[in-house]
Amino acid sequence: MSRCWLATMLLLVVLGLRACRAAGDACSQGVCAGGRTDGAHKWCCPSDCKRCGGAGCGASGNGPAPTAENCCPARWPSASEPAGAPACSAPDQTACKMPLAAAACAIAAGRTRQRRPRSSGRGGERSGSVADAPIHACSCHGPFARPYRGQCLPSFMVIGSQKAATSKLRWYLSRHPSIDIPKEEAFHGGPNPVAAWDTSAEPWLLSTYLDAFEDVCNSTRVTGLKMPDYIVMSSRTIQLFHVANPRVRILVTLREPIARMYSYFAMQLRFGWSPINHMGKNPCMQRRLRELLRAKEAAALAARAAGRPVENESVRFTSEDIMVANLHCVRPCYRNNASGLGEAAAQEVWHEEAVPQCRNIYFTPLVHSMYALHLRRWLRVFPVDSLLLLRFDDIVLRPIDALQRLAAFLNLPPFPEGFKVEHGRENYTTVTRLLESGAVTRESLRLLHEFFAPHDAMLRQMFGQSFW
């Protein structure tokens, strides 16, 4: 056994020496020669390039006279992705791994600031490599950013709403030369997004969370966060955001609430989603939908017994079914019956979590559409001038106007002339089209309109404008 162990160790030493030699060869052959890689080891950059990779390479932030030679010309894929891919032999190749030597030569020379590795620990477990990592000096660009332990906190947050063009907005923002805004998937597998912002408990968790962003320290770029369900966050969580960065800008996309709900449920049903086991498994929704399903199945069984044809669709949920069930379950979960009317409604900010049937009711799409209720919580913590509300219709039909307004709000340069946008179809889901197509009955629309009318009126009162 000891001989096998010794042989293994000798083999590792030999391989290590070969790797070091390969790293030296790579540097001497011009792979990162005299340069560095970015924090994610995706870009191979000359040493005089101030910012490696990404949109806008060649802008004034990279030096007084940027050229192809001093502006990160070579892009290597990540050293760890895709899994099982061969090593690249040239910087402009794709579907291959960055050679380890290319990263090693820059790292060994100390020419790059590496990102701290993402923690694999769960809440409360401290990762020594992350918690004890050195904190670097960091200057963050603009009036809304703030440094945190050698990284920049997001300058802005897109907090919602789902099915209100937040993904389209993120795509546009990601192509602005001064903005890095990751997809939501970049945060999967990291620390709990709420616990991470509690810097009084575990300060290093937020550092790990920030590793999903591009390193914009000492540059002219800013980062943004898009989480379309953050609009329903509790007052406690909103306060955590404020403590971490009281200057952060808040972006909210708003869509007519009934159309937004229908669009959300229709999408989920297309994906084969079961509403009974979704939306936080709210007990009221589960009970109502199970009762409805049993009634549909009994009606289909009776029809077959009578010799009448039965379509499969008749025993499936429709978006209208779920919307109406959601409405009936929401009402008892608020002290004023969720009416949005009167002085009680103006003070209400959260549902009755102590009522068993109301558990996790805030996960349901109808509650997401109670915009005034949620924005009251945000405005109790953040000043009103830190919020920008964008209409879904403007993002889809008049994107350039909406984007330029947003850039000014973030104190960033305008989107460049000729910026490519996609003008959406004008036949997207609206209440009128739902009624005309028969997708929702007039009676269901009446119930939903009556419910949302006072909420929409309060939203107009809060912000002094009509949104639909």
Short mmCIF file of N, CA and C in Angstrom, two decimals, residues 157-259:
data_model
loop_
_atom_site.label_atom_id
_atom_site.label_comp_id
_atom_site.label_asym_id
_atom_site.label_seq_id
_atom_site.Cartn_x
_atom_site.Cartn_y
_atom_site.Cartn_z
N MET A 157 -31.76 47.39 -8.86
CA MET A 157 -32.43 46.10 -8.77
C MET A 157 -33.72 46.16 -9.56
N VAL A 158 -33.92 45.17 -10.44
CA VAL A 158 -35.21 45.00 -11.13
C VAL A 158 -36.00 44.02 -10.28
N ILE A 159 -37.03 44.50 -9.57
CA ILE A 159 -37.71 43.67 -8.57
C ILE A 159 -39.02 43.07 -9.09
N GLY A 160 -39.40 43.30 -10.30
CA GLY A 160 -40.64 42.72 -10.81
C GLY A 160 -41.21 43.62 -11.89
N SER A 161 -42.31 43.11 -12.45
CA SER A 161 -43.08 41.95 -12.02
C SER A 161 -42.92 40.81 -13.02
N GLN A 162 -43.18 39.58 -12.55
CA GLN A 162 -43.12 38.45 -13.46
C GLN A 162 -44.12 38.61 -14.59
N LYS A 163 -43.74 38.15 -15.79
CA LYS A 163 -44.54 38.27 -17.00
C LYS A 163 -44.88 39.72 -17.31
N ALA A 164 -43.95 40.61 -16.97
CA ALA A 164 -44.13 42.03 -17.29
C ALA A 164 -42.88 42.56 -17.99
N ALA A 165 -42.26 41.72 -18.81
CA ALA A 165 -41.12 42.09 -19.65
C ALA A 165 -39.82 42.28 -18.87
N THR A 166 -39.67 41.64 -17.70
CA THR A 166 -38.41 41.78 -16.96
C THR A 166 -37.26 41.08 -17.68
N SER A 167 -37.53 39.94 -18.30
CA SER A 167 -36.45 39.24 -19.03
C SER A 167 -36.01 40.04 -20.24
N LYS A 168 -36.97 40.62 -20.95
CA LYS A 168 -36.63 41.46 -22.09
C LYS A 168 -35.82 42.68 -21.63
N LEU A 169 -36.23 43.27 -20.52
CA LEU A 169 -35.50 44.42 -19.99
C LEU A 169 -34.09 44.03 -19.60
N ARG A 170 -33.92 42.89 -18.95
CA ARG A 170 -32.57 42.44 -18.57
C ARG A 170 -31.70 42.26 -19.79
N TRP A 171 -32.27 41.71 -20.87
CA TRP A 171 -31.50 41.50 -22.09
C TRP A 171 -31.04 42.83 -22.67
N TYR A 172 -31.92 43.81 -22.69
CA TYR A 172 -31.52 45.13 -23.18
C TYR A 172 -30.41 45.72 -22.30
N LEU A 173 -30.60 45.66 -20.99
CA LEU A 173 -29.62 46.25 -20.07
C LEU A 173 -28.27 45.57 -20.18
N SER A 174 -28.27 44.26 -20.41
CA SER A 174 -27.00 43.53 -20.50
C SER A 174 -26.17 43.97 -21.70
N ARG A 175 -26.79 44.62 -22.67
CA ARG A 175 -26.08 45.06 -23.87
C ARG A 175 -25.67 46.52 -23.81
N HIS A 176 -25.98 47.18 -22.69
CA HIS A 176 -25.49 48.55 -22.50
C HIS A 176 -24.00 48.47 -22.15
N PRO A 177 -23.16 49.30 -22.77
CA PRO A 177 -21.71 49.20 -22.53
C PRO A 177 -21.30 49.36 -21.07
N SER A 178 -22.14 49.98 -20.25
CA SER A 178 -21.73 50.28 -18.87
C SER A 178 -22.38 49.38 -17.84
N ILE A 179 -23.12 48.33 -18.26
CA ILE A 179 -23.93 47.55 -17.32
C ILE A 179 -23.60 46.07 -17.41
N ASP A 180 -23.47 45.44 -16.25
CA ASP A 180 -23.45 43.98 -16.15
C ASP A 180 -24.65 43.57 -15.31
N ILE A 181 -25.53 42.73 -15.86
CA ILE A 181 -26.70 42.26 -15.13
C ILE A 181 -26.89 40.78 -15.45
N PRO A 182 -26.50 39.89 -14.54
CA PRO A 182 -26.56 38.46 -14.81
C PRO A 182 -27.99 37.94 -14.93
N LYS A 183 -28.13 36.78 -15.55
CA LYS A 183 -29.40 36.07 -15.52
C LYS A 183 -29.65 35.52 -14.12
N GLU A 184 -30.90 35.23 -13.83
CA GLU A 184 -31.24 34.69 -12.51
C GLU A 184 -30.51 33.37 -12.26
N GLU A 185 -30.27 32.60 -13.32
CA GLU A 185 -29.62 31.29 -13.15
C GLU A 185 -28.22 31.42 -12.57
N ALA A 186 -27.61 32.58 -12.70
CA ALA A 186 -26.25 32.77 -12.18
C ALA A 186 -26.21 32.65 -10.67
N PHE A 187 -27.35 32.80 -10.01
CA PHE A 187 -27.39 32.76 -8.56
C PHE A 187 -27.84 31.40 -8.03
N HIS A 188 -28.23 30.50 -8.94
CA HIS A 188 -28.63 29.17 -8.50
C HIS A 188 -27.44 28.44 -7.90
N GLY A 189 -27.65 27.77 -6.79
CA GLY A 189 -26.57 27.04 -6.14
C GLY A 189 -25.76 27.88 -5.19
N GLY A 190 -25.99 29.18 -5.16
CA GLY A 190 -25.29 30.06 -4.24
C GLY A 190 -26.03 30.18 -2.92
N PRO A 191 -25.66 31.13 -2.11
CA PRO A 191 -26.33 31.30 -0.82
C PRO A 191 -27.76 31.75 -0.99
N ASN A 192 -28.58 31.49 0.02
CA ASN A 192 -29.96 31.96 0.00
C ASN A 192 -29.98 33.46 -0.26
N PRO A 193 -30.76 33.90 -1.28
CA PRO A 193 -30.70 35.32 -1.66
C PRO A 193 -31.18 36.28 -0.59
N VAL A 194 -31.98 35.80 0.36
CA VAL A 194 -32.41 36.66 1.46
C VAL A 194 -31.36 36.67 2.56
N ALA A 195 -30.90 35.47 2.95
CA ALA A 195 -29.90 35.37 4.00
C ALA A 195 -28.61 36.09 3.61
N ALA A 196 -28.29 36.09 2.32
CA ALA A 196 -27.04 36.72 1.87
C ALA A 196 -27.00 38.21 2.20
N TRP A 197 -28.15 38.86 2.19
CA TRP A 197 -28.17 40.31 2.42
C TRP A 197 -28.18 40.67 3.89
N ASP A 198 -28.25 39.69 4.77
CA ASP A 198 -28.19 39.96 6.20
C ASP A 198 -26.73 40.03 6.62
N THR A 199 -26.11 41.15 6.39
CA THR A 199 -24.67 41.30 6.62
C THR A 199 -24.31 41.30 8.10
N SER A 200 -25.27 41.49 8.97
CA SER A 200 -24.96 41.45 10.41
C SER A 200 -24.75 40.04 10.90
N ALA A 201 -25.32 39.06 10.21
CA ALA A 201 -25.20 37.67 10.64
C ALA A 201 -23.95 37.01 10.06
N GLU A 202 -23.84 37.00 8.74
CA GLU A 202 -22.71 36.36 8.06
C GLU A 202 -22.22 37.29 6.95
N PRO A 203 -21.33 38.24 7.24
CA PRO A 203 -20.91 39.22 6.22
C PRO A 203 -20.36 38.58 4.95
N TRP A 204 -19.72 37.44 5.08
CA TRP A 204 -19.08 36.82 3.91
C TRP A 204 -20.09 36.23 2.93
N LEU A 205 -21.34 35.96 3.40
CA LEU A 205 -22.33 35.38 2.49
C LEU A 205 -22.63 36.33 1.34
N LEU A 206 -22.73 37.61 1.64
CA LEU A 206 -23.00 38.57 0.57
C LEU A 206 -21.84 38.63 -0.41
N SER A 207 -20.61 38.48 0.08
CA SER A 207 -19.46 38.44 -0.83
C SER A 207 -19.59 37.28 -1.80
N THR A 208 -20.02 36.13 -1.29
CA THR A 208 -20.21 34.97 -2.16
C THR A 208 -21.32 35.21 -3.17
N TYR A 209 -22.39 35.85 -2.72
CA TYR A 209 -23.50 36.19 -3.61
C TYR A 209 -23.04 37.11 -4.73
N LEU A 210 -22.18 38.07 -4.40
CA LEU A 210 -21.71 39.04 -5.39
C LEU A 210 -20.75 38.43 -6.41
N ASP A 211 -20.27 37.22 -6.15
CA ASP A 211 -19.38 36.58 -7.12
C ASP A 211 -20.08 36.28 -8.45
N ALA A 212 -21.41 36.30 -8.46
CA ALA A 212 -22.14 36.07 -9.71
C ALA A 212 -22.03 37.26 -10.66
N PHE A 213 -21.59 38.42 -10.15
CA PHE A 213 -21.48 39.61 -10.98
C PHE A 213 -20.08 39.76 -11.55
N GLU A 214 -19.99 40.50 -12.63
CA GLU A 214 -18.70 40.88 -13.18
C GLU A 214 -17.97 41.76 -12.17
N ASP A 215 -16.66 41.63 -12.12
CA ASP A 215 -15.84 42.47 -11.25
C ASP A 215 -15.74 43.87 -11.88
N VAL A 216 -16.45 44.84 -11.31
CA VAL A 216 -16.44 46.19 -11.88
C VAL A 216 -15.70 47.19 -10.99
N CYS A 217 -14.98 46.69 -10.00
CA CYS A 217 -14.20 47.59 -9.15
C CYS A 217 -13.24 48.42 -10.00
N ASN A 218 -13.11 49.70 -9.65
CA ASN A 218 -12.14 50.59 -10.29
C ASN A 218 -12.36 50.68 -11.80
N SER A 219 -13.62 50.59 -12.23
CA SER A 219 -13.94 50.72 -13.65
C SER A 219 -15.10 51.71 -13.78
N THR A 220 -15.55 51.91 -15.00
CA THR A 220 -16.68 52.82 -15.24
C THR A 220 -17.97 52.04 -15.46
N ARG A 221 -17.98 50.77 -15.10
CA ARG A 221 -19.16 49.93 -15.25
C ARG A 221 -19.89 49.76 -13.92
N VAL A 222 -21.17 49.42 -14.01
CA VAL A 222 -21.97 49.15 -12.82
C VAL A 222 -22.66 47.81 -13.00
N THR A 223 -23.17 47.26 -11.90
CA THR A 223 -23.90 46.00 -11.96
C THR A 223 -25.35 46.22 -11.54
N GLY A 224 -26.21 45.35 -12.03
CA GLY A 224 -27.62 45.38 -11.67
C GLY A 224 -28.10 43.98 -11.37
N LEU A 225 -29.16 43.88 -10.58
CA LEU A 225 -29.73 42.61 -10.17
C LEU A 225 -31.16 42.53 -10.67
N LYS A 226 -31.51 41.41 -11.31
CA LYS A 226 -32.89 41.21 -11.76
C LYS A 226 -33.46 39.99 -11.05
N MET A 227 -34.46 40.24 -10.19
CA MET A 227 -35.18 39.18 -9.49
C MET A 227 -36.66 39.57 -9.50
N PRO A 228 -37.46 39.07 -10.44
CA PRO A 228 -38.82 39.58 -10.62
C PRO A 228 -39.80 39.22 -9.51
N ASP A 229 -39.38 38.41 -8.54
CA ASP A 229 -40.26 38.13 -7.41
C ASP A 229 -39.88 38.94 -6.17
N TYR A 230 -38.88 39.79 -6.28
CA TYR A 230 -38.48 40.59 -5.12
C TYR A 230 -39.55 41.62 -4.75
N ILE A 231 -40.46 41.92 -5.65
CA ILE A 231 -41.50 42.90 -5.34
C ILE A 231 -42.32 42.48 -4.13
N VAL A 232 -42.45 41.17 -3.88
CA VAL A 232 -43.26 40.69 -2.76
C VAL A 232 -42.44 40.43 -1.51
N MET A 233 -41.19 40.87 -1.48
CA MET A 233 -40.36 40.65 -0.31
C MET A 233 -40.94 41.35 0.93
N SER A 234 -40.66 40.79 2.09
CA SER A 234 -41.17 41.33 3.35
C SER A 234 -40.45 42.63 3.71
N SER A 235 -41.02 43.36 4.65
CA SER A 235 -40.40 44.60 5.12
C SER A 235 -39.02 44.34 5.69
N ARG A 236 -38.86 43.22 6.35
CA ARG A 236 -37.56 42.85 6.93
C ARG A 236 -36.49 42.72 5.84
N THR A 237 -36.83 42.02 4.75
CA THR A 237 -35.86 41.83 3.67
C THR A 237 -35.56 43.15 2.96
N ILE A 238 -36.57 43.97 2.74
CA ILE A 238 -36.36 45.27 2.11
C ILE A 238 -35.41 46.11 2.97
N GLN A 239 -35.56 46.01 4.27
CA GLN A 239 -34.67 46.75 5.16
C GLN A 239 -33.23 46.26 5.03
N LEU A 240 -33.05 44.97 4.81
CA LEU A 240 -31.70 44.43 4.61
C LEU A 240 -31.06 45.02 3.35
N PHE A 241 -31.85 45.13 2.28
CA PHE A 241 -31.34 45.75 1.05
C PHE A 241 -30.88 47.19 1.34
N HIS A 242 -31.68 47.89 2.11
CA HIS A 242 -31.38 49.31 2.40
C HIS A 242 -30.14 49.45 3.26
N VAL A 243 -29.97 48.57 4.23
CA VAL A 243 -28.78 48.64 5.08
C VAL A 243 -27.52 48.40 4.24
N ALA A 244 -27.60 47.44 3.33
CA ALA A 244 -26.43 47.13 2.50
C ALA A 244 -26.10 48.27 1.54
N ASN A 245 -27.14 48.84 0.90
CA ASN A 245 -26.91 49.93 -0.04
C ASN A 245 -28.13 50.86 -0.06
N PRO A 246 -28.13 51.88 0.77
CA PRO A 246 -29.30 52.78 0.83
C PRO A 246 -29.48 53.62 -0.43
N ARG A 247 -28.49 53.64 -1.32
CA ARG A 247 -28.59 54.45 -2.54
C ARG A 247 -29.03 53.66 -3.76
N VAL A 248 -29.26 52.37 -3.60
CA VAL A 248 -29.60 51.53 -4.76
C VAL A 248 -30.88 52.03 -5.42
N ARG A 249 -30.92 51.94 -6.75
CA ARG A 249 -32.10 52.33 -7.52
C ARG A 249 -32.99 51.10 -7.72
N ILE A 250 -34.32 51.31 -7.67
CA ILE A 250 -35.28 50.23 -7.76
C ILE A 250 -36.08 50.39 -9.05
N LEU A 251 -36.07 49.36 -9.90
CA LEU A 251 -36.83 49.37 -11.15
C LEU A 251 -37.99 48.39 -11.04
N VAL A 252 -39.17 48.83 -11.43
CA VAL A 252 -40.36 47.99 -11.38
C VAL A 252 -41.07 48.06 -12.72
N THR A 253 -41.35 46.90 -13.31
CA THR A 253 -42.15 46.86 -14.54
C THR A 253 -43.57 46.47 -14.16
N LEU A 254 -44.54 47.21 -14.66
CA LEU A 254 -45.94 46.98 -14.31
C LEU A 254 -46.75 46.63 -15.55
N ARG A 255 -47.60 45.64 -15.40
CA ARG A 255 -48.50 45.22 -16.48
C ARG A 255 -49.91 45.14 -15.92
N GLU A 256 -50.90 45.40 -16.75
CA GLU A 256 -52.28 45.29 -16.30
C GLU A 256 -52.44 43.96 -15.54
N PRO A 257 -52.96 44.00 -14.31
CA PRO A 257 -52.86 42.83 -13.42
C PRO A 257 -53.56 41.57 -13.90
N ILE A 258 -54.73 41.69 -14.54
CA ILE A 258 -55.43 40.49 -14.99
C ILE A 258 -54.69 39.85 -16.16
N ALA A 259 -54.25 40.66 -17.11
CA ALA A 259 -53.49 40.13 -18.25
C ALA A 259 -52.19 39.49 -17.78
#
